[in-house]
Amino acid sequence: MSTVSAMTVPSRRAVLKAGLVLPAVLSACAADPVPLDTYYRLQPTMTYPPRPGGPLPGTAEVAPLRGEGIINSRAILYRISASELRQYTYHFWTEAPAAMLQRALIDALRGGRAFDQVVSPEMRMARNYEVLGSLRTFEHDTSGNERVLVALELGVRKLGAGSAATLKSYAAEEACADGSVAAAVRAFSQSFDRIAAEFINDLGTIG
């Protein structure tokens, strides 16, 4: 007597379930990869003009700029309207803007030979001047023509003088070559360089 081996026959429900799952798996495999985080730093775009009258004698210490709230966030800010700001998801500064601008300002003052020596507080050197500042605006404006907006308040205090030797608000804006974040970062660098050059020139009023 011949026998017929039993075979497992998939149920209609299992077949339907497999038909739904397979396309979803294939779709997930074909999805775009998650964007990578990208980090940016300011790059000098000019040779800084020397301070009128030559370097101020002594050592200047440059403190980190004050920056409160999201303006000092490592995520790059962009403006979508006069009153609305957002943060880019995958685009960051290499460090918080207040610290990044402190280092950029040190390089600028050295490049412009504004003082005999320019140092940061961690050097713990005897100093004759303190360079202080606050960050007011540091954003990529996408609400109209692509541009960046930078505003700083910078001052110098001569130790022992009891008051600021100079204090001024500076602002600059620069058009972006295109709508990319990389183009905005270059415009940030250009804006900062213009402010730094103006600041170095204003230091010529200190006797």
PDB file of C-alpha atoms in Angstrom:
ATOM      1  CA  MET A   1       0.000   0.000   0.000  1.00  0.00           C
ATOM      2  CA  SER A   2       1.486   3.344  -1.003  1.00  0.00           C
ATOM      3  CA  THR A   3       1.485   6.224   1.427  1.00  0.00           C
ATOM      4  CA  VAL A   4       1.322   9.927   0.739  1.00  0.00           C
ATOM      5  CA  SER A   5       3.627  12.077   2.937  1.00  0.00           C
ATOM      6  CA  ALA A   6       1.916  14.946   4.755  1.00  0.00           C
ATOM      7  CA  MET A   7       2.897  18.447   3.626  1.00  0.00           C
ATOM      8  CA  THR A   8       2.366  21.652   5.553  1.00  0.00           C
ATOM      9  CA  VAL A   9       0.333  24.051   3.473  1.00  0.00           C
ATOM     10  CA  PRO A  10       0.677  27.760   4.434  1.00  0.00           C
ATOM     11  CA  SER A  11      -2.511  29.357   5.504  1.00  0.00           C
ATOM     12  CA  ARG A  12      -3.996  32.172   3.465  1.00  0.00           C
ATOM     13  CA  ARG A  13      -3.358  34.535   6.364  1.00  0.00           C
ATOM     14  CA  ALA A  14       0.366  33.674   6.463  1.00  0.00           C
ATOM     15  CA  VAL A  15       0.678  34.209   2.728  1.00  0.00           C
ATOM     16  CA  LEU A  16      -0.951  37.616   2.976  1.00  0.00           C
ATOM     17  CA  LYS A  17       1.292  38.592   5.908  1.00  0.00           C
ATOM     18  CA  ALA A  18       4.430  37.622   4.003  1.00  0.00           C
ATOM     19  CA  GLY A  19       3.216  39.650   1.042  1.00  0.00           C
ATOM     20  CA  LEU A  20       2.939  42.732   3.234  1.00  0.00           C
ATOM     21  CA  VAL A  21       6.229  42.331   5.118  1.00  0.00           C
ATOM     22  CA  LEU A  22       8.524  41.676   2.130  1.00  0.00           C
ATOM     23  CA  PRO A  23       7.864  44.989   0.322  1.00  0.00           C
ATOM     24  CA  ALA A  24       8.383  46.851   3.601  1.00  0.00           C
ATOM     25  CA  VAL A  25      11.745  45.154   4.143  1.00  0.00           C
ATOM     26  CA  LEU A  26      12.841  45.890   0.586  1.00  0.00           C
ATOM     27  CA  SER A  27      11.725  49.505   0.962  1.00  0.00           C
ATOM     28  CA  ALA A  28      13.727  49.911   4.168  1.00  0.00           C
ATOM     29  CA  CYS A  29      16.835  48.540   2.469  1.00  0.00           C
ATOM     30  CA  ALA A  30      16.459  51.056  -0.362  1.00  0.00           C
ATOM     31  CA  ALA A  31      15.867  54.076   1.918  1.00  0.00           C
ATOM     32  CA  ASP A  32      18.317  56.971   1.871  1.00  0.00           C
ATOM     33  CA  PRO A  33      21.102  56.706   4.476  1.00  0.00           C
ATOM     34  CA  VAL A  34      20.904  58.930   7.553  1.00  0.00           C
ATOM     35  CA  PRO A  35      22.902  62.153   6.949  1.00  0.00           C
ATOM     36  CA  LEU A  36      26.225  62.408   8.743  1.00  0.00           C
ATOM     37  CA  ASP A  37      26.917  65.162  11.246  1.00  0.00           C
ATOM     38  CA  THR A  38      29.181  67.846   9.770  1.00  0.00           C
ATOM     39  CA  TYR A  39      31.323  70.200  11.847  1.00  0.00           C
ATOM     40  CA  TYR A  40      32.605  73.645  10.862  1.00  0.00           C
ATOM     41  CA  ARG A  41      35.117  76.217  12.096  1.00  0.00           C
ATOM     42  CA  LEU A  42      35.794  79.799  11.082  1.00  0.00           C
ATOM     43  CA  GLN A  43      38.629  80.291   8.603  1.00  0.00           C
ATOM     44  CA  PRO A  44      40.475  83.624   8.118  1.00  0.00           C
ATOM     45  CA  THR A  45      39.586  85.241   4.781  1.00  0.00           C
ATOM     46  CA  MET A  46      41.901  88.274   4.929  1.00  0.00           C
ATOM     47  CA  THR A  47      45.188  89.634   6.248  1.00  0.00           C
ATOM     48  CA  TYR A  48      44.350  91.851   9.190  1.00  0.00           C
ATOM     49  CA  PRO A  49      45.564  95.446   8.928  1.00  0.00           C
ATOM     50  CA  PRO A  50      48.009  96.497  11.664  1.00  0.00           C
ATOM     51  CA  ARG A  51      46.871  98.679  14.535  1.00  0.00           C
ATOM     52  CA  PRO A  52      47.448 102.358  13.734  1.00  0.00           C
ATOM     53  CA  GLY A  53      50.509 103.480  15.689  1.00  0.00           C
ATOM     54  CA  GLY A  54      51.870  99.976  16.184  1.00  0.00           C
ATOM     55  CA  PRO A  55      51.272  97.484  18.993  1.00  0.00           C
ATOM     56  CA  LEU A  56      50.087  98.684  22.371  1.00  0.00           C
ATOM     57  CA  PRO A  57      52.823  97.922  24.904  1.00  0.00           C
ATOM     58  CA  GLY A  58      52.078  95.035  27.220  1.00  0.00           C
ATOM     59  CA  THR A  59      49.947  91.908  27.246  1.00  0.00           C
ATOM     60  CA  ALA A  60      46.242  91.669  26.434  1.00  0.00           C
ATOM     61  CA  GLU A  61      44.111  88.812  27.736  1.00  0.00           C
ATOM     62  CA  VAL A  62      41.083  87.862  25.624  1.00  0.00           C
ATOM     63  CA  ALA A  63      38.240  86.309  27.610  1.00  0.00           C
ATOM     64  CA  PRO A  64      35.608  84.040  26.036  1.00  0.00           C
ATOM     65  CA  LEU A  65      32.772  86.114  24.627  1.00  0.00           C
ATOM     66  CA  ARG A  66      29.499  86.062  26.515  1.00  0.00           C
ATOM     67  CA  GLY A  67      26.733  84.292  24.664  1.00  0.00           C
ATOM     68  CA  GLU A  68      23.437  83.338  26.231  1.00  0.00           C
ATOM     69  CA  GLY A  69      20.759  80.844  25.227  1.00  0.00           C
ATOM     70  CA  ILE A  70      20.759  79.139  21.855  1.00  0.00           C
ATOM     71  CA  ILE A  71      23.046  81.778  20.339  1.00  0.00           C
ATOM     72  CA  ASN A  72      25.908  79.925  22.043  1.00  0.00           C
ATOM     73  CA  SER A  73      24.731  76.488  20.905  1.00  0.00           C
ATOM     74  CA  ARG A  74      27.030  74.414  18.705  1.00  0.00           C
ATOM     75  CA  ALA A  75      24.141  73.752  16.317  1.00  0.00           C
ATOM     76  CA  ILE A  76      24.255  76.428  13.610  1.00  0.00           C
ATOM     77  CA  LEU A  77      21.308  78.820  13.797  1.00  0.00           C
ATOM     78  CA  TYR A  78      19.230  79.889  10.837  1.00  0.00           C
ATOM     79  CA  ARG A  79      16.475  82.505  10.584  1.00  0.00           C
ATOM     80  CA  ILE A  80      13.218  81.759   8.744  1.00  0.00           C
ATOM     81  CA  SER A  81      11.498  85.062   9.558  1.00  0.00           C
ATOM     82  CA  ALA A  82      12.097  88.259  11.487  1.00  0.00           C
ATOM     83  CA  SER A  83      11.115  86.556  14.746  1.00  0.00           C
ATOM     84  CA  GLU A  84      11.772  82.824  14.160  1.00  0.00           C
ATOM     85  CA  LEU A  85      15.054  80.960  14.553  1.00  0.00           C
ATOM     86  CA  ARG A  86      15.801  77.268  14.108  1.00  0.00           C
ATOM     87  CA  GLN A  87      18.825  75.024  14.473  1.00  0.00           C
ATOM     88  CA  TYR A  88      20.276  72.901  11.693  1.00  0.00           C
ATOM     89  CA  THR A  89      19.981  69.228  12.566  1.00  0.00           C
ATOM     90  CA  TYR A  90      23.249  67.855  11.169  1.00  0.00           C
ATOM     91  CA  HIS A  91      25.446  70.966  11.028  1.00  0.00           C
ATOM     92  CA  PHE A  92      27.491  72.104  14.039  1.00  0.00           C
ATOM     93  CA  TRP A  93      30.340  74.407  15.007  1.00  0.00           C
ATOM     94  CA  THR A  94      33.413  72.558  16.284  1.00  0.00           C
ATOM     95  CA  GLU A  95      32.918  74.327  19.623  1.00  0.00           C
ATOM     96  CA  ALA A  96      30.490  76.760  21.187  1.00  0.00           C
ATOM     97  CA  PRO A  97      30.527  80.098  19.277  1.00  0.00           C
ATOM     98  CA  ALA A  98      31.667  82.125  22.323  1.00  0.00           C
ATOM     99  CA  ALA A  99      34.826  80.024  22.654  1.00  0.00           C
ATOM    100  CA  MET A 100      35.345  79.785  18.880  1.00  0.00           C
ATOM    101  CA  LEU A 101      35.137  83.568  18.488  1.00  0.00           C
ATOM    102  CA  GLN A 102      37.503  84.075  21.423  1.00  0.00           C
ATOM    103  CA  ARG A 103      40.148  82.035  19.592  1.00  0.00           C
ATOM    104  CA  ALA A 104      39.442  83.800  16.314  1.00  0.00           C
ATOM    105  CA  LEU A 105      39.769  87.179  18.026  1.00  0.00           C
ATOM    106  CA  ILE A 106      43.103  86.178  19.570  1.00  0.00           C
ATOM    107  CA  ASP A 107      44.403  85.226  16.126  1.00  0.00           C
ATOM    108  CA  ALA A 108      43.094  88.471  14.630  1.00  0.00           C
ATOM    109  CA  LEU A 109      44.698  90.674  17.302  1.00  0.00           C
ATOM    110  CA  ARG A 110      47.976  88.839  16.878  1.00  0.00           C
ATOM    111  CA  GLY A 111      47.757  89.127  13.111  1.00  0.00           C
ATOM    112  CA  GLY A 112      47.042  92.866  13.362  1.00  0.00           C
ATOM    113  CA  ARG A 113      49.828  93.360  15.926  1.00  0.00           C
ATOM    114  CA  ALA A 114      47.406  95.158  18.210  1.00  0.00           C
ATOM    115  CA  PHE A 115      49.399  94.414  21.399  1.00  0.00           C
ATOM    116  CA  ASP A 116      52.873  93.178  22.242  1.00  0.00           C
ATOM    117  CA  GLN A 117      51.305  89.887  23.332  1.00  0.00           C
ATOM    118  CA  VAL A 118      47.793  88.450  23.105  1.00  0.00           C
ATOM    119  CA  VAL A 119      46.889  85.493  25.326  1.00  0.00           C
ATOM    120  CA  SER A 120      43.917  83.542  26.663  1.00  0.00           C
ATOM    121  CA  PRO A 121      43.073  83.333  30.404  1.00  0.00           C
ATOM    122  CA  GLU A 122      44.346  79.768  30.734  1.00  0.00           C
ATOM    123  CA  MET A 123      47.882  81.040  30.034  1.00  0.00           C
ATOM    124  CA  ARG A 124      47.752  82.756  33.469  1.00  0.00           C
ATOM    125  CA  MET A 125      50.126  85.511  32.385  1.00  0.00           C
ATOM    126  CA  ALA A 126      50.445  88.972  33.884  1.00  0.00           C
ATOM    127  CA  ARG A 127      48.307  91.269  31.777  1.00  0.00           C
ATOM    128  CA  ASN A 128      47.965  94.972  31.117  1.00  0.00           C
ATOM    129  CA  TYR A 129      44.687  94.865  29.176  1.00  0.00           C
ATOM    130  CA  GLU A 130      41.528  92.768  29.154  1.00  0.00           C
ATOM    131  CA  VAL A 131      39.601  92.299  25.902  1.00  0.00           C
ATOM    132  CA  LEU A 132      35.954  91.562  26.657  1.00  0.00           C
ATOM    133  CA  GLY A 133      32.965  90.968  24.441  1.00  0.00           C
ATOM    134  CA  SER A 134      29.475  89.600  24.042  1.00  0.00           C
ATOM    135  CA  LEU A 135      27.853  87.793  21.149  1.00  0.00           C
ATOM    136  CA  ARG A 136      24.563  89.368  20.100  1.00  0.00           C
ATOM    137  CA  THR A 137      23.772  87.857  16.685  1.00  0.00           C
ATOM    138  CA  PHE A 138      25.276  84.864  14.891  1.00  0.00           C
ATOM    139  CA  GLU A 139      22.826  83.384  12.394  1.00  0.00           C
ATOM    140  CA  HIS A 140      22.230  82.324   8.806  1.00  0.00           C
ATOM    141  CA  ASP A 141      19.318  84.353   7.422  1.00  0.00           C
ATOM    142  CA  THR A 142      17.285  82.260   4.980  1.00  0.00           C
ATOM    143  CA  SER A 143      14.139  84.407   5.128  1.00  0.00           C
ATOM    144  CA  GLY A 144      14.989  86.317   1.936  1.00  0.00           C
ATOM    145  CA  ASN A 145      18.293  86.707   0.175  1.00  0.00           C
ATOM    146  CA  GLU A 146      20.774  84.211   1.596  1.00  0.00           C
ATOM    147  CA  ARG A 147      23.080  86.024   4.035  1.00  0.00           C
ATOM    148  CA  VAL A 148      24.605  85.774   7.489  1.00  0.00           C
ATOM    149  CA  LEU A 149      24.230  88.276  10.328  1.00  0.00           C
ATOM    150  CA  VAL A 150      26.897  88.816  12.971  1.00  0.00           C
ATOM    151  CA  ALA A 151      26.795  91.351  15.819  1.00  0.00           C
ATOM    152  CA  LEU A 152      29.349  91.657  18.634  1.00  0.00           C
ATOM    153  CA  GLU A 153      30.023  94.090  21.431  1.00  0.00           C
ATOM    154  CA  LEU A 154      33.763  94.426  22.029  1.00  0.00           C
ATOM    155  CA  GLY A 155      35.724  96.443  24.535  1.00  0.00           C
ATOM    156  CA  VAL A 156      39.165  96.835  26.064  1.00  0.00           C
ATOM    157  CA  ARG A 157      39.831  97.609  29.708  1.00  0.00           C
ATOM    158  CA  LYS A 158      43.234  98.859  30.786  1.00  0.00           C
ATOM    159  CA  LEU A 159      44.021  97.410  34.198  1.00  0.00           C
ATOM    160  CA  GLY A 160      44.336 100.110  36.822  1.00  0.00           C
ATOM    161  CA  ALA A 161      42.430 102.630  34.734  1.00  0.00           C
ATOM    162  CA  GLY A 162      39.105 101.817  36.388  1.00  0.00           C
ATOM    163  CA  SER A 163      37.030 102.060  33.195  1.00  0.00           C
ATOM    164  CA  ALA A 164      36.877 100.727  29.656  1.00  0.00           C
ATOM    165  CA  ALA A 165      39.426 102.217  27.284  1.00  0.00           C
ATOM    166  CA  THR A 166      37.098 101.504  24.399  1.00  0.00           C
ATOM    167  CA  LEU A 167      33.667  99.896  24.025  1.00  0.00           C
ATOM    168  CA  LYS A 168      31.674  99.600  20.821  1.00  0.00           C
ATOM    169  CA  SER A 169      28.991  97.515  19.116  1.00  0.00           C
ATOM    170  CA  TYR A 170      29.933  96.001  15.774  1.00  0.00           C
ATOM    171  CA  ALA A 171      27.698  94.441  13.126  1.00  0.00           C
ATOM    172  CA  ALA A 172      28.304  92.904   9.729  1.00  0.00           C
ATOM    173  CA  GLU A 173      26.306  90.968   7.186  1.00  0.00           C
ATOM    174  CA  GLU A 174      27.584  89.021   4.229  1.00  0.00           C
ATOM    175  CA  ALA A 175      25.781  87.513   1.265  1.00  0.00           C
ATOM    176  CA  CYS A 176      26.134  83.748   0.780  1.00  0.00           C
ATOM    177  CA  ALA A 177      27.313  82.323  -2.518  1.00  0.00           C
ATOM    178  CA  ASP A 178      24.432  79.825  -2.409  1.00  0.00           C
ATOM    179  CA  GLY A 179      21.986  78.277   0.031  1.00  0.00           C
ATOM    180  CA  SER A 180      24.371  75.673   1.450  1.00  0.00           C
ATOM    181  CA  VAL A 181      25.600  75.640   5.019  1.00  0.00           C
ATOM    182  CA  ALA A 182      29.206  75.578   3.758  1.00  0.00           C
ATOM    183  CA  ALA A 183      28.596  78.865   1.909  1.00  0.00           C
ATOM    184  CA  ALA A 184      27.063  80.346   5.063  1.00  0.00           C
ATOM    185  CA  VAL A 185      30.110  79.329   7.119  1.00  0.00           C
ATOM    186  CA  ARG A 186      32.402  81.150   4.691  1.00  0.00           C
ATOM    187  CA  ALA A 187      30.157  84.219   4.975  1.00  0.00           C
ATOM    188  CA  PHE A 188      30.370  83.940   8.789  1.00  0.00           C
ATOM    189  CA  SER A 189      34.174  84.008   8.488  1.00  0.00           C
ATOM    190  CA  GLN A 190      34.077  87.047   6.206  1.00  0.00           C
ATOM    191  CA  SER A 191      31.711  88.909   8.542  1.00  0.00           C
ATOM    192  CA  PHE A 192      33.851  88.222  11.579  1.00  0.00           C
ATOM    193  CA  ASP A 193      37.006  89.317   9.725  1.00  0.00           C
ATOM    194  CA  ARG A 194      35.403  92.648   8.828  1.00  0.00           C
ATOM    195  CA  ILE A 195      34.441  93.226  12.459  1.00  0.00           C
ATOM    196  CA  ALA A 196      37.900  92.220  13.707  1.00  0.00           C
ATOM    197  CA  ALA A 197      39.603  94.585  11.242  1.00  0.00           C
ATOM    198  CA  GLU A 198      37.374  97.466  12.375  1.00  0.00           C
ATOM    199  CA  PHE A 199      38.064  96.650  16.030  1.00  0.00           C
ATOM    200  CA  ILE A 200      41.837  96.630  15.471  1.00  0.00           C
ATOM    201  CA  ASN A 201      41.590 100.000  13.738  1.00  0.00           C
ATOM    202  CA  ASP A 202      39.554 101.404  16.659  1.00  0.00           C
ATOM    203  CA  LEU A 203      42.296 100.315  19.061  1.00  0.00           C
ATOM    204  CA  GLY A 204      44.390 103.058  17.486  1.00  0.00           C
ATOM    205  CA  THR A 205      42.456 105.548  19.637  1.00  0.00           C
ATOM    206  CA  ILE A 206      43.960 104.048  22.821  1.00  0.00           C
ATOM    207  CA  GLY A 207      47.059 105.930  23.893  1.00  0.00           C
TER     208      GLY A 207
END
